[in-house]
């Protein structure tokens, strides 16, 4: 399966959309700050799957906004409105699991659209104005679909190769500043 989202909190590599099907409730996709209504998560299952319920594990920590209604559309054009049972926000780090029974469906791909949200607010660091907190979805459990663990984390060690490659670049056209003429010194 492949997953993509219409929004993601900037700077959260571990919060990308694919974590909603990784089987690990400690990883959470987060929307960007601001209203989340209309945000979508697209899940391409890669094969037909039939199911009659979906389970959502959502951030319920008092800091995130909480989705209350999600509209589901399949690649076959079928639609379902999923009303999540009330989710109480508890304490930092907590999540809640909500199973929603639905009329049976068969689909190859699903689009989940956040239709309604119980918004939480904080004060924006830059504007000092209220801002809507993001929603967080840790898992979307689809019966018959095995979780997909994330690929191994990228190695974040410092490297010289990119700079060495840039230093080897040929100068640009006459009259243009060559942006690859960088001086690289190792920090003490």
mmCIF file of C-alpha atoms in Angstrom:
data_model
loop_
_atom_site.group_PDB
_atom_site.id
_atom_site.type_symbol
_atom_site.label_atom_id
_atom_site.label_comp_id
_atom_site.label_asym_id
_atom_site.label_seq_id
_atom_site.Cartn_x
_atom_site.Cartn_y
_atom_site.Cartn_z
ATOM 1 C CA UNK A 1 0.000 0.000 0.000
ATOM 2 C CA UNK A 2 0.944 3.618 -0.640
ATOM 3 C CA UNK A 3 -0.282 6.604 1.334
ATOM 4 C CA UNK A 4 -0.238 10.338 0.716
ATOM 5 C CA UNK A 5 -1.848 13.281 2.465
ATOM 6 C CA UNK A 6 -2.938 16.715 1.318
ATOM 7 C CA UNK A 7 -1.233 18.331 4.312
ATOM 8 C CA UNK A 8 1.482 17.500 6.782
ATOM 9 C CA UNK A 9 3.048 19.365 9.647
ATOM 10 C CA UNK A 10 6.243 20.875 8.239
ATOM 11 C CA UNK A 11 9.464 19.476 9.635
ATOM 12 C CA UNK A 12 8.045 16.162 10.829
ATOM 13 C CA UNK A 13 9.805 13.426 8.883
ATOM 14 C CA UNK A 14 8.361 10.783 11.205
ATOM 15 C CA UNK A 15 4.877 12.278 10.812
ATOM 16 C CA UNK A 16 4.424 11.602 7.112
ATOM 17 C CA UNK A 17 1.182 10.090 5.864
ATOM 18 C CA UNK A 18 2.504 6.520 5.533
ATOM 19 C CA UNK A 19 2.630 6.086 9.306
ATOM 20 C CA UNK A 20 -1.172 5.729 9.435
ATOM 21 C CA UNK A 21 -0.811 2.145 8.139
ATOM 22 C CA UNK A 22 2.492 1.141 9.743
ATOM 23 C CA UNK A 23 0.929 -0.770 12.644
ATOM 24 C CA UNK A 24 2.779 1.382 15.177
ATOM 25 C CA UNK A 25 0.476 3.574 17.286
ATOM 26 C CA UNK A 26 3.490 5.532 18.560
ATOM 27 C CA UNK A 27 3.919 7.146 15.108
ATOM 28 C CA UNK A 28 1.395 9.812 14.167
ATOM 29 C CA UNK A 29 0.579 11.722 10.984
ATOM 30 C CA UNK A 30 -0.166 15.341 11.844
ATOM 31 C CA UNK A 31 -1.875 17.916 9.663
ATOM 32 C CA UNK A 32 -0.398 21.387 9.407
ATOM 33 C CA UNK A 33 -1.419 24.072 11.900
ATOM 34 C CA UNK A 34 -4.670 25.783 10.944
ATOM 35 C CA UNK A 35 -8.077 24.379 10.052
ATOM 36 C CA UNK A 36 -7.910 20.670 9.173
ATOM 37 C CA UNK A 37 -11.361 20.410 7.639
ATOM 38 C CA UNK A 38 -10.914 19.201 4.077
ATOM 39 C CA UNK A 39 -7.553 17.513 4.692
ATOM 40 C CA UNK A 40 -7.296 14.170 2.902
ATOM 41 C CA UNK A 41 -5.370 10.940 3.306
ATOM 42 C CA UNK A 42 -5.263 8.714 0.212
ATOM 43 C CA UNK A 43 -4.500 5.022 0.713
ATOM 44 C CA UNK A 44 -3.758 2.904 -2.362
ATOM 45 C CA UNK A 45 -4.131 -0.680 -1.155
ATOM 46 C CA UNK A 46 -2.569 -2.156 -4.276
ATOM 47 C CA UNK A 47 -5.268 -4.837 -4.432
ATOM 48 C CA UNK A 48 -8.973 -5.183 -3.691
ATOM 49 C CA UNK A 49 -9.895 -5.431 -0.021
ATOM 50 C CA UNK A 50 -13.308 -5.970 1.516
ATOM 51 C CA UNK A 51 -14.185 -4.658 4.948
ATOM 52 C CA UNK A 52 -17.139 -3.631 7.085
ATOM 53 C CA UNK A 53 -15.412 -1.538 9.715
ATOM 54 C CA UNK A 54 -12.472 0.813 10.138
ATOM 55 C CA UNK A 55 -10.527 1.628 13.274
ATOM 56 C CA UNK A 56 -8.946 5.027 13.782
ATOM 57 C CA UNK A 57 -6.305 5.670 16.436
ATOM 58 C CA UNK A 58 -6.212 9.437 16.958
ATOM 59 C CA UNK A 59 -4.186 11.782 19.146
ATOM 60 C CA UNK A 60 -6.315 12.520 22.204
ATOM 61 C CA UNK A 61 -3.844 14.393 24.349
ATOM 62 C CA UNK A 62 -5.551 17.729 24.910
ATOM 63 C CA UNK A 63 -3.079 19.397 22.533
ATOM 64 C CA UNK A 64 -4.348 18.217 19.132
ATOM 65 C CA UNK A 65 -7.617 19.035 17.427
ATOM 66 C CA UNK A 66 -9.726 15.876 17.067
ATOM 67 C CA UNK A 67 -11.525 14.668 13.911
ATOM 68 C CA UNK A 68 -15.182 13.930 14.606
ATOM 69 C CA UNK A 69 -16.492 13.116 11.101
ATOM 70 C CA UNK A 70 -14.526 11.605 8.213
ATOM 71 C CA UNK A 71 -15.906 11.138 4.705
ATOM 72 C CA UNK A 72 -14.686 8.000 2.943
ATOM 73 C CA UNK A 73 -14.631 7.655 -0.852
ATOM 74 C CA UNK A 74 -13.465 4.530 -2.667
ATOM 75 C CA UNK A 75 -11.860 4.222 -6.085
ATOM 76 C CA UNK A 76 -15.216 2.784 -7.211
ATOM 77 C CA UNK A 77 -17.026 5.976 -6.237
ATOM 78 C CA UNK A 78 -18.759 4.582 -3.154
ATOM 79 C CA UNK A 79 -19.017 6.970 -0.228
ATOM 80 C CA UNK A 80 -19.540 6.595 3.497
ATOM 81 C CA UNK A 81 -19.791 9.211 6.247
ATOM 82 C CA UNK A 82 -17.888 7.983 9.293
ATOM 83 C CA UNK A 83 -18.981 9.561 12.554
ATOM 84 C CA UNK A 84 -16.406 8.913 15.251
ATOM 85 C CA UNK A 85 -17.645 8.321 18.770
ATOM 86 C CA UNK A 86 -16.779 11.217 21.079
ATOM 87 C CA UNK A 87 -13.093 11.191 21.922
ATOM 88 C CA UNK A 88 -12.065 12.693 25.211
ATOM 89 C CA UNK A 89 -8.750 14.499 25.318
ATOM 90 C CA UNK A 90 -6.798 13.164 28.233
ATOM 91 C CA UNK A 91 -3.123 13.906 28.830
ATOM 92 C CA UNK A 92 -0.012 14.474 26.697
ATOM 93 C CA UNK A 93 0.934 11.452 24.621
ATOM 94 C CA UNK A 94 -2.474 9.771 24.877
ATOM 95 C CA UNK A 95 -4.418 8.416 21.927
ATOM 96 C CA UNK A 96 -7.864 6.908 21.520
ATOM 97 C CA UNK A 97 -9.010 4.029 19.350
ATOM 98 C CA UNK A 98 -12.418 4.320 17.665
ATOM 99 C CA UNK A 99 -13.932 1.538 15.555
ATOM 100 C CA UNK A 100 -16.600 2.605 13.079
ATOM 101 C CA UNK A 101 -18.829 -0.102 11.579
ATOM 102 C CA UNK A 102 -19.799 0.592 7.971
ATOM 103 C CA UNK A 103 -21.850 -0.931 5.200
ATOM 104 C CA UNK A 104 -19.545 -3.531 3.562
ATOM 105 C CA UNK A 105 -17.175 -2.197 0.899
ATOM 106 C CA UNK A 106 -14.715 -3.582 -1.625
ATOM 107 C CA UNK A 107 -12.023 -1.170 -2.788
ATOM 108 C CA UNK A 108 -8.507 -0.865 -4.198
ATOM 109 C CA UNK A 109 -8.013 2.684 -2.968
ATOM 110 C CA UNK A 110 -9.551 4.875 -0.276
ATOM 111 C CA UNK A 111 -9.696 8.612 0.310
ATOM 112 C CA UNK A 112 -10.365 9.790 3.853
ATOM 113 C CA UNK A 113 -11.486 13.431 4.000
ATOM 114 C CA UNK A 114 -11.709 15.197 7.350
ATOM 115 C CA UNK A 115 -15.232 16.633 7.343
ATOM 116 C CA UNK A 116 -15.618 17.924 10.904
ATOM 117 C CA UNK A 117 -13.170 18.663 13.694
ATOM 118 C CA UNK A 118 -13.343 19.561 17.367
ATOM 119 C CA UNK A 119 -10.737 22.299 17.243
ATOM 120 C CA UNK A 120 -8.137 23.052 19.901
ATOM 121 C CA UNK A 121 -6.346 26.385 19.871
ATOM 122 C CA UNK A 122 -3.000 27.700 20.985
ATOM 123 C CA UNK A 123 -1.236 31.001 20.459
ATOM 124 C CA UNK A 124 0.885 31.280 17.321
ATOM 125 C CA UNK A 125 4.505 31.957 18.219
ATOM 126 C CA UNK A 126 4.981 34.607 15.514
ATOM 127 C CA UNK A 127 1.666 36.434 15.297
ATOM 128 C CA UNK A 128 0.596 36.054 18.954
ATOM 129 C CA UNK A 129 -2.865 35.222 17.530
ATOM 130 C CA UNK A 130 -4.921 32.080 18.194
ATOM 131 C CA UNK A 131 -4.166 29.222 15.794
ATOM 132 C CA UNK A 132 -5.909 25.877 15.306
ATOM 133 C CA UNK A 133 -3.841 22.932 16.513
ATOM 134 C CA UNK A 134 -3.265 20.084 14.016
ATOM 135 C CA UNK A 135 -5.092 16.778 14.113
ATOM 136 C CA UNK A 136 -3.099 13.606 14.637
ATOM 137 C CA UNK A 137 -3.972 10.157 13.278
ATOM 138 C CA UNK A 138 -1.696 7.346 14.431
ATOM 139 C CA UNK A 139 -3.391 4.462 12.636
ATOM 140 C CA UNK A 140 -6.165 3.654 10.204
ATOM 141 C CA UNK A 141 -6.739 -0.067 10.626
ATOM 142 C CA UNK A 142 -8.380 -1.687 7.614
ATOM 143 C CA UNK A 143 -9.431 -5.323 8.140
ATOM 144 C CA UNK A 144 -7.578 -7.666 5.810
ATOM 145 C CA UNK A 145 -4.824 -5.144 5.096
ATOM 146 C CA UNK A 146 -1.501 -5.898 6.757
ATOM 147 C CA UNK A 147 0.400 -2.988 8.310
ATOM 148 C CA UNK A 148 3.319 -1.683 6.263
ATOM 149 C CA UNK A 149 6.338 -0.897 8.444
ATOM 150 C CA UNK A 150 8.175 2.242 7.363
ATOM 151 C CA UNK A 151 11.360 1.982 5.359
ATOM 152 C CA UNK A 152 14.549 2.224 7.350
ATOM 153 C CA UNK A 153 15.382 5.727 8.502
ATOM 154 C CA UNK A 154 17.724 7.670 6.313
ATOM 155 C CA UNK A 155 21.276 7.903 7.611
ATOM 156 C CA UNK A 156 21.665 11.458 8.891
ATOM 157 C CA UNK A 157 25.432 11.356 9.398
ATOM 158 C CA UNK A 158 27.455 14.257 7.972
ATOM 159 C CA UNK A 159 29.036 13.531 4.622
ATOM 160 C CA UNK A 160 31.615 15.149 2.366
ATOM 161 C CA UNK A 161 30.363 13.546 -0.886
ATOM 162 C CA UNK A 162 27.739 16.175 -1.825
ATOM 163 C CA UNK A 163 30.212 19.022 -1.347
ATOM 164 C CA UNK A 164 32.949 17.151 -3.187
ATOM 165 C CA UNK A 165 30.525 16.593 -6.049
ATOM 166 C CA UNK A 166 29.549 20.264 -6.069
ATOM 167 C CA UNK A 167 33.225 21.348 -6.114
ATOM 168 C CA UNK A 168 33.760 19.191 -9.194
ATOM 169 C CA UNK A 169 31.034 20.965 -11.183
ATOM 170 C CA UNK A 170 32.131 22.938 -14.239
ATOM 171 C CA UNK A 171 31.722 26.724 -14.135
ATOM 172 C CA UNK A 172 28.509 28.166 -15.511
ATOM 173 C CA UNK A 173 28.161 30.258 -18.691
ATOM 174 C CA UNK A 174 30.360 33.353 -18.990
ATOM 175 C CA UNK A 175 29.080 36.225 -16.904
ATOM 176 C CA UNK A 176 27.205 33.985 -14.442
ATOM 177 C CA UNK A 177 28.292 33.464 -10.888
ATOM 178 C CA UNK A 178 29.117 29.805 -10.363
ATOM 179 C CA UNK A 179 27.104 28.760 -7.323
ATOM 180 C CA UNK A 180 29.182 25.592 -6.983
ATOM 181 C CA UNK A 181 32.413 27.357 -6.047
ATOM 182 C CA UNK A 182 32.027 26.616 -2.363
ATOM 183 C CA UNK A 183 34.721 26.498 0.222
ATOM 184 C CA UNK A 184 34.332 23.606 2.591
ATOM 185 C CA UNK A 185 36.174 23.453 5.876
ATOM 186 C CA UNK A 186 35.592 20.874 8.549
ATOM 187 C CA UNK A 187 34.470 22.429 11.832
ATOM 188 C CA UNK A 188 36.667 21.737 14.885
#
